[in-house]
Coordinates of C-alpha atoms in Angstrom, one line a residue:
X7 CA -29.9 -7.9 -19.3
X8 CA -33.4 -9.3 -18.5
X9 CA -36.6 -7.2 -18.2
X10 CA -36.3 -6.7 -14.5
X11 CA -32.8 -6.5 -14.3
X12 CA -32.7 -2.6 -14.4
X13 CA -35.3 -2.2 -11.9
X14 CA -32.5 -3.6 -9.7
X15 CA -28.8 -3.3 -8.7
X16 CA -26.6 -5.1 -6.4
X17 CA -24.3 -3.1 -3.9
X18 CA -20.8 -3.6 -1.8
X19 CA -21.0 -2.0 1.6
X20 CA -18.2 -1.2 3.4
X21 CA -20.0 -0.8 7.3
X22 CA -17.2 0.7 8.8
X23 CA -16.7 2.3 12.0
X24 CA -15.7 5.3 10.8
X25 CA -16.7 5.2 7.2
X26 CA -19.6 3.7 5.2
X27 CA -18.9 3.0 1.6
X28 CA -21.1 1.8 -0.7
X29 CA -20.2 1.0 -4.2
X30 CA -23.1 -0.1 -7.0
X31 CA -22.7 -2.5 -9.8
X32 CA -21.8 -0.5 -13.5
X33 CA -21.5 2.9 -11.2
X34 CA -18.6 2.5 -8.7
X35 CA -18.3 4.2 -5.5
X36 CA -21.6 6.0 -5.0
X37 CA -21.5 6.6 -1.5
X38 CA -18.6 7.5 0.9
X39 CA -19.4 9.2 4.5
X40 CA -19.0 9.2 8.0
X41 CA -20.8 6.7 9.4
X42 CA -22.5 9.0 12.0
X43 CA -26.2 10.0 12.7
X44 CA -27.9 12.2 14.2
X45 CA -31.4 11.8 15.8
X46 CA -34.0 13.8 18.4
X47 CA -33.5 12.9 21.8
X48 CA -37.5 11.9 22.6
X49 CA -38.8 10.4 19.2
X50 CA -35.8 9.2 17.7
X51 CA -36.4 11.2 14.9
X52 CA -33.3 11.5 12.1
X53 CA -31.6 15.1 12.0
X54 CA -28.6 14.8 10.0
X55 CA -26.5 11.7 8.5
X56 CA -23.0 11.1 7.6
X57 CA -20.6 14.3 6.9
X58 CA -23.6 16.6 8.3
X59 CA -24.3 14.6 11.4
X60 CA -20.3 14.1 12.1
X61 CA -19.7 18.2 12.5
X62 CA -22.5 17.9 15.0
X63 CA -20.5 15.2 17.0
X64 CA -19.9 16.1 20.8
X65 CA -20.9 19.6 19.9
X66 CA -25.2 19.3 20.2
X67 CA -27.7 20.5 22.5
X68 CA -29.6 18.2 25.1
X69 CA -32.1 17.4 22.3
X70 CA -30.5 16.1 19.9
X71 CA -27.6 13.1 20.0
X72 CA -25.2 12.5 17.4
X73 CA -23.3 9.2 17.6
X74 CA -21.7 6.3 16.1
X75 CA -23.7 3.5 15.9
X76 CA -20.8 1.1 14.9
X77 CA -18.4 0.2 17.4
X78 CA -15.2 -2.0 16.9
X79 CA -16.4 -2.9 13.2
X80 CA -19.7 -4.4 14.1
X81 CA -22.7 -2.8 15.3
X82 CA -23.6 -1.0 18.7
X83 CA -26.7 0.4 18.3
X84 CA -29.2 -1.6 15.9
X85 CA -31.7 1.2 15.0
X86 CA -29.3 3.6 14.7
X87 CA -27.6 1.2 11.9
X88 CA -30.5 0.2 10.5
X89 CA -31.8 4.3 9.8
X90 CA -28.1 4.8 8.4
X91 CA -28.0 2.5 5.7
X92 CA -31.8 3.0 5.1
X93 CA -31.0 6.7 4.5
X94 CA -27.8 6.4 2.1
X95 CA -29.9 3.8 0.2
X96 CA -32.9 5.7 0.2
X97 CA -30.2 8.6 -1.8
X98 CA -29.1 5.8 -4.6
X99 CA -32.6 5.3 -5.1
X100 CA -33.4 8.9 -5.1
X101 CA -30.7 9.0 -8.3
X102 CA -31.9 6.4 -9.7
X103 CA -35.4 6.0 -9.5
X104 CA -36.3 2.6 -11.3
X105 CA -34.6 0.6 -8.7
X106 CA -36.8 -1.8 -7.2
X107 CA -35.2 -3.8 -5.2
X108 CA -31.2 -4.3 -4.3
X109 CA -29.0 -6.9 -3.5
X110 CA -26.5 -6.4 -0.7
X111 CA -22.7 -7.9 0.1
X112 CA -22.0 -6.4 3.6
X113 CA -18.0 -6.5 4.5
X114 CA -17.8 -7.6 8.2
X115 CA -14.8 -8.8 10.4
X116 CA -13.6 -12.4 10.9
X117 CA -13.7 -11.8 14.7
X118 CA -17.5 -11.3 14.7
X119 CA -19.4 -13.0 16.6
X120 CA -22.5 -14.9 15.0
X121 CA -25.2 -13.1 17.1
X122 CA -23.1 -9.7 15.8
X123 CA -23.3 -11.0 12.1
X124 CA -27.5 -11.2 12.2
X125 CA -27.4 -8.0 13.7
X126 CA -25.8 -7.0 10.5
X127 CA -27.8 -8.9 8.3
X128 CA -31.2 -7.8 10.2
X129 CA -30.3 -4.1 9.7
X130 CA -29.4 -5.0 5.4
X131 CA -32.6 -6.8 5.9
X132 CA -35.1 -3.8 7.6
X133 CA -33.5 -1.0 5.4
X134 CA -34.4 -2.8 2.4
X135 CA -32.5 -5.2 0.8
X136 CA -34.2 -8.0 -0.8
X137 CA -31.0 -10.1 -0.1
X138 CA -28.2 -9.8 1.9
X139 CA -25.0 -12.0 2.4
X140 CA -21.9 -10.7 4.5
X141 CA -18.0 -11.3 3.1
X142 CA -14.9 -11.5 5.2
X143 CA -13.6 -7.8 5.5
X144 CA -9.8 -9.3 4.1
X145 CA -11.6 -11.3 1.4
X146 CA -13.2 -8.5 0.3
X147 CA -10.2 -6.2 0.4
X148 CA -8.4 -8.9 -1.8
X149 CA -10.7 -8.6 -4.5
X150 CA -11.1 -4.9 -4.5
X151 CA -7.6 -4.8 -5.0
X152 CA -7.4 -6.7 -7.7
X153 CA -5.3 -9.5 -6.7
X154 CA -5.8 -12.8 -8.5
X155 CA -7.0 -14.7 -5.2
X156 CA -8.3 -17.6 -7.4
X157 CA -4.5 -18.8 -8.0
X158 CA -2.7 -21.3 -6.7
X159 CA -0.5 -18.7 -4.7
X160 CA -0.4 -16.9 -1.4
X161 CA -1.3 -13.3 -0.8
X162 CA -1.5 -11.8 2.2
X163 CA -4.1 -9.2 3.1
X164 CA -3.2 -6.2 5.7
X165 CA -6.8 -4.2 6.5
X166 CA -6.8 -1.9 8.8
X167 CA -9.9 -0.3 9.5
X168 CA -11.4 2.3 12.2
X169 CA -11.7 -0.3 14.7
X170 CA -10.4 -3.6 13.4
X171 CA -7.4 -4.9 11.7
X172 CA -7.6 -8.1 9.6
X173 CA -4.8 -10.3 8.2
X174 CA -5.3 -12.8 6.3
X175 CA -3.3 -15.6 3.6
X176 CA -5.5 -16.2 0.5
X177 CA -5.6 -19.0 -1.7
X178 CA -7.3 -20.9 -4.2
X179 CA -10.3 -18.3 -3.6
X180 CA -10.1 -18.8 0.0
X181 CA -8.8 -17.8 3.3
X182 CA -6.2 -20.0 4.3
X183 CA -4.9 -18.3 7.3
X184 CA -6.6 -15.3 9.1
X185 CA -7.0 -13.4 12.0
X186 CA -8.4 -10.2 13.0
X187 CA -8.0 -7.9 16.1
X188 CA -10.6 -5.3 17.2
X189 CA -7.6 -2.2 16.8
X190 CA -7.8 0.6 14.2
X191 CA -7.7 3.8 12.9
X192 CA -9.9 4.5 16.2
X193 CA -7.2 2.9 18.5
X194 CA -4.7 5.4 17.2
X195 CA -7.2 8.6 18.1
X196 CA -7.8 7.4 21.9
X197 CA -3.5 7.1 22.3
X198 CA -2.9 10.4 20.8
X199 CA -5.8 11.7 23.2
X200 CA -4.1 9.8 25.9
X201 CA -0.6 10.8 25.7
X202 CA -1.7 14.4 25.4
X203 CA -3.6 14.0 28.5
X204 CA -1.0 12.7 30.5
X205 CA 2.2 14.8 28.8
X206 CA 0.6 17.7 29.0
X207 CA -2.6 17.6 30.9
X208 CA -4.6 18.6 28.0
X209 CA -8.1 17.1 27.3
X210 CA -8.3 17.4 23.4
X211 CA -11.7 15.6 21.9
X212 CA -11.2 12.9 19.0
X213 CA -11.4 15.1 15.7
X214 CA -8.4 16.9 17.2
X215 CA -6.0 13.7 17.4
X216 CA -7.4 12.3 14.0
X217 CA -6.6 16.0 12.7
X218 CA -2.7 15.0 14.4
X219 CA -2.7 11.8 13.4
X220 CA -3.4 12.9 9.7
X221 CA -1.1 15.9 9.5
X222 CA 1.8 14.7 11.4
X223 CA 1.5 11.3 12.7
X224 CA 4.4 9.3 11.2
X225 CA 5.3 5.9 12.5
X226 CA 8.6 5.2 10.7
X227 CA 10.2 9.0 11.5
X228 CA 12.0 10.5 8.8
X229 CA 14.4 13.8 9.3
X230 CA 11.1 16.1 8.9
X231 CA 9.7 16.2 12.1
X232 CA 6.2 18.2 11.4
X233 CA 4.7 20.2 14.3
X234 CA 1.2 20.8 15.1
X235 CA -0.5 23.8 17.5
X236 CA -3.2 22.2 19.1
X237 CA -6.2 23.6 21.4
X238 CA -7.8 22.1 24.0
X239 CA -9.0 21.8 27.9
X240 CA -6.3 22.5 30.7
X241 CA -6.7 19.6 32.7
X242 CA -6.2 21.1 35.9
X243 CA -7.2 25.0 35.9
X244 CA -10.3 23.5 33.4
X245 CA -9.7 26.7 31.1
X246 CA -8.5 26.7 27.3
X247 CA -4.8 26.0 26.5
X248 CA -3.0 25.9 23.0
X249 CA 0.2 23.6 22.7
X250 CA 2.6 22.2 19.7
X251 CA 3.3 18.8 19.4
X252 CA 6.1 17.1 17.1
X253 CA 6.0 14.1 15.0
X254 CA 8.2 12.3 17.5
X255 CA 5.4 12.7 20.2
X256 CA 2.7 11.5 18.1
X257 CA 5.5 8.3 17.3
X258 CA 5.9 7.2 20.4
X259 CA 2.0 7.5 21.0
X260 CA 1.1 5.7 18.5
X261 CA 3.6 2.7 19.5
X262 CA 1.5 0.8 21.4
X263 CA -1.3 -0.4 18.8
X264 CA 0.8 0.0 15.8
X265 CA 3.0 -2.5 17.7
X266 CA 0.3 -4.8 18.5
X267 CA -0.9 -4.5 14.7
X268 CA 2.6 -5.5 13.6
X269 CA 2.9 -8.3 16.2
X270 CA -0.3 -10.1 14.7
X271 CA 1.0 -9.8 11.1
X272 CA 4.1 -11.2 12.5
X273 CA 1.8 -14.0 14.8
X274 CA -0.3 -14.9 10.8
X275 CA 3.2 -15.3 8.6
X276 CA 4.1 -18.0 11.7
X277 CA 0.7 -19.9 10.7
X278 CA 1.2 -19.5 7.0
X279 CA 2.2 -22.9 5.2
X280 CA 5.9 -22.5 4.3
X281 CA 5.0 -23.1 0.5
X282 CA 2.4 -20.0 0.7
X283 CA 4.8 -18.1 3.5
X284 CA 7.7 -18.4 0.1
X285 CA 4.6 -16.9 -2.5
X286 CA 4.7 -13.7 0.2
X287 CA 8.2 -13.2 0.7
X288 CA 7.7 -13.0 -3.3
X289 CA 4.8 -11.1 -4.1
X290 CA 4.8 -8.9 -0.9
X291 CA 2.3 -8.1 1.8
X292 CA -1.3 -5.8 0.5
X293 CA -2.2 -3.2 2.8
X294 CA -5.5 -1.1 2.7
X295 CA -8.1 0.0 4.5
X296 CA -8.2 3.7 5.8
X297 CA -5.4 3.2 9.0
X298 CA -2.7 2.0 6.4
X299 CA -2.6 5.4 5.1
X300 CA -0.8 6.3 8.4
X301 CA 2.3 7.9 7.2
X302 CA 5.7 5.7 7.5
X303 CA 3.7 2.1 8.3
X304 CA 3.6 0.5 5.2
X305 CA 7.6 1.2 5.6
X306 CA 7.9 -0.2 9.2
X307 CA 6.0 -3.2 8.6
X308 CA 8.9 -3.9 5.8
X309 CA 11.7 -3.4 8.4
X310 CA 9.7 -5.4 11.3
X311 CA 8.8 -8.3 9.1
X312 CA 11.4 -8.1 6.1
X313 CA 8.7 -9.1 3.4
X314 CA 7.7 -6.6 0.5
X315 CA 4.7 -4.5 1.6
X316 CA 2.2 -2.9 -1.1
X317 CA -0.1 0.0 -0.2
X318 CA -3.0 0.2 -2.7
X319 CA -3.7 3.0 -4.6
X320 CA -7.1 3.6 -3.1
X321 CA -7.2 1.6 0.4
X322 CA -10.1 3.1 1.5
X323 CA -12.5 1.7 -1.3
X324 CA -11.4 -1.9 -1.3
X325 CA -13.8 -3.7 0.7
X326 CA -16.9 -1.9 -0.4
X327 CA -15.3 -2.3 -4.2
X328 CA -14.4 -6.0 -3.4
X329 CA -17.8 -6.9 -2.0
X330 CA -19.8 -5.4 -4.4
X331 CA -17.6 -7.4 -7.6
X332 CA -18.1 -10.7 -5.6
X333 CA -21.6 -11.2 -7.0
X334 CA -19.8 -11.9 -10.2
X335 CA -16.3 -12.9 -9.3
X336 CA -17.1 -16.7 -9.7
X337 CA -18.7 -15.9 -13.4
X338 CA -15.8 -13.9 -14.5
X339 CA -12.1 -13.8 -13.5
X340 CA -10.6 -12.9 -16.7
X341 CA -11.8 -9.6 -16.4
X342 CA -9.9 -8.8 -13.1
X343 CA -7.4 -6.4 -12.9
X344 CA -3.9 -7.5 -10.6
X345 CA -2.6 -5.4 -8.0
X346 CA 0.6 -6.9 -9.3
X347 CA 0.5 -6.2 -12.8
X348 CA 2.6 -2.4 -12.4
X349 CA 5.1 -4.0 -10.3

């Protein structure tokens, strides 16, 4: 390591809609929160970020909002983004108070558009970074779970974030085959909140249907069918109202965009060369990202498609894990462990 090397560090960010992740060089995963903030109404002002800003979400007073400021995996409000990342940077310095200057990988969606990809790059850009690239959200994924996407092989890529879905056939280090649609873990909120409405004309806000989704959303239904007592707004009378749901509600639910997720890994095996398409059937389809931990879909994308499907130990990490080992991935692959080597 050179003089000036340890007054600096690159990172892998994950900019997710629902998540940011942000994993350093020699230290790992080093940041992992909701990717919320909170700000004064009149001066703009930051009040809270990530896990402190999210329990403020729908719940503050006229002078202070607390939103998202990604939308669909890209960004839809630029200052808002740009004071994010500024502050969760601002707490790796904090630690670690030689760094200088960093280096960013940013993980983005394929279906970006490039006026959406400079927004990203201008927000790296005003929160500090003294350079910043961005890396396809599947690519990234790949490497961060650990598969050897330098071969001469397929692998296919499942990532399902808050509020896209990627899939993608990697070879030879690249992406031969991808597509990505703007449907998630987010996607799966608004139908819960959506069949409650119009089941039981309840309003329920979106940290009760991810609280549903989590506890007893299953997509593949086994013979446990959980139940769940949920509060919320009487639609009609406008007071409070407490129901239980079942599994099989939140099933059929969730059909729709689990359906239309399936149908586009189904739509990217029909691109795939047959060659690569046999190298699947094979090694199996790699699922991660945050929405594959939805219970029972690894299992239905098995029985839909009829390929081999792998869930990664941590599916939340890969892409911020991925991006960040891309600034040495072309120096080293030996070193690289394989998602397939337990199998």
């Amino acid at each position: 390591m050179g003089f000036w090397d340890k007054f600096s560090t690159d990172i892998g960010i994950d900019l997710g809609t629902c998540n940011t992740l942000i994993y350093e060089r020699g230290k790992g995963i080093v940041i992992n929160e909701p990717s919320v903030i909170a700000v004064e109404r009149g001066n703009k002002e930051v009040v809270a970020v990530g896990a402190e800003a999210k329990r403020m979400l729908y719940k503050t007073p006229g002078n202070i909002i607390a939103i998202r400021p990604l939308a669909d995996g890209v960004i839809a409000d630029m200052d808002g983004t740009e004071k994010m990342i500024r502050y969760f940077i601002s707490k790796i310095k904090k630690k670690r108070q030689l760094i200088k200057s960093m280096r960013m990988k940013i993980g983005v969606p394929t279906c970006i558009t490039e006026v959406e990809k400079r927004a990203v790059l201008e927000a790296a850009a005003k929160a500090g970074a003294k350079q910043a690239d961005v890396i396809a959200e599947s690519l990234a994924a790949a490497i961060g779970a650990g598969i050897p996407i330098h071969e001469p092989a397929g692998h296919m890529v499942c990532d399902i974030g808050g509020g896209t879905t990627e899939v993608s056939v990697i070879s030879l280090g690249g992406m031969v085959v991808t597509s990505a649609i703007r449907i998630g873990g987010d996607e799966f909120d608004e139908a819960i909140i959506k069949h409650v409405r119009n089941i039981h004309s309840i309003e329920i806000g979106q940290e009760t249907a991810e609280r549903i989704k989590i506890e007893i959303g299953n997509v593949a239904p086994d013979k446990e069918n959980g139940k769940i007592g949920i509060r919320g707004r009487d639609a009609v009378t406008g007071l409070p109202h407490e129901i239980v749901i079942d599994s099989v509600e939140v099933t059929e639910a969730l059909k729709d965009p689990i359906t239309q997720i399936i149908d586009e890994i189904k739509r990217t095996l029909g691109k795939t060369p047959p060659e690569l398409a046999a190298d699947i059937f094979e090694r199996g389809i790699v699922m991660t990202g945050g929405g594959s931990l939805l219970k029972g879909l690894p299992t239905l994308v098995r029985q839909e498609t009829g390929v081999p499907v792998i869930l990664v130990e941590q599916p939340l990490e890969c892409v911020a894990v991925g991006a960040g080992l891309a600034f040495d991935l072309f120096k080293d692959m030996s070193s690289d462990r394989s998602i397939y080597d337990n199998l």
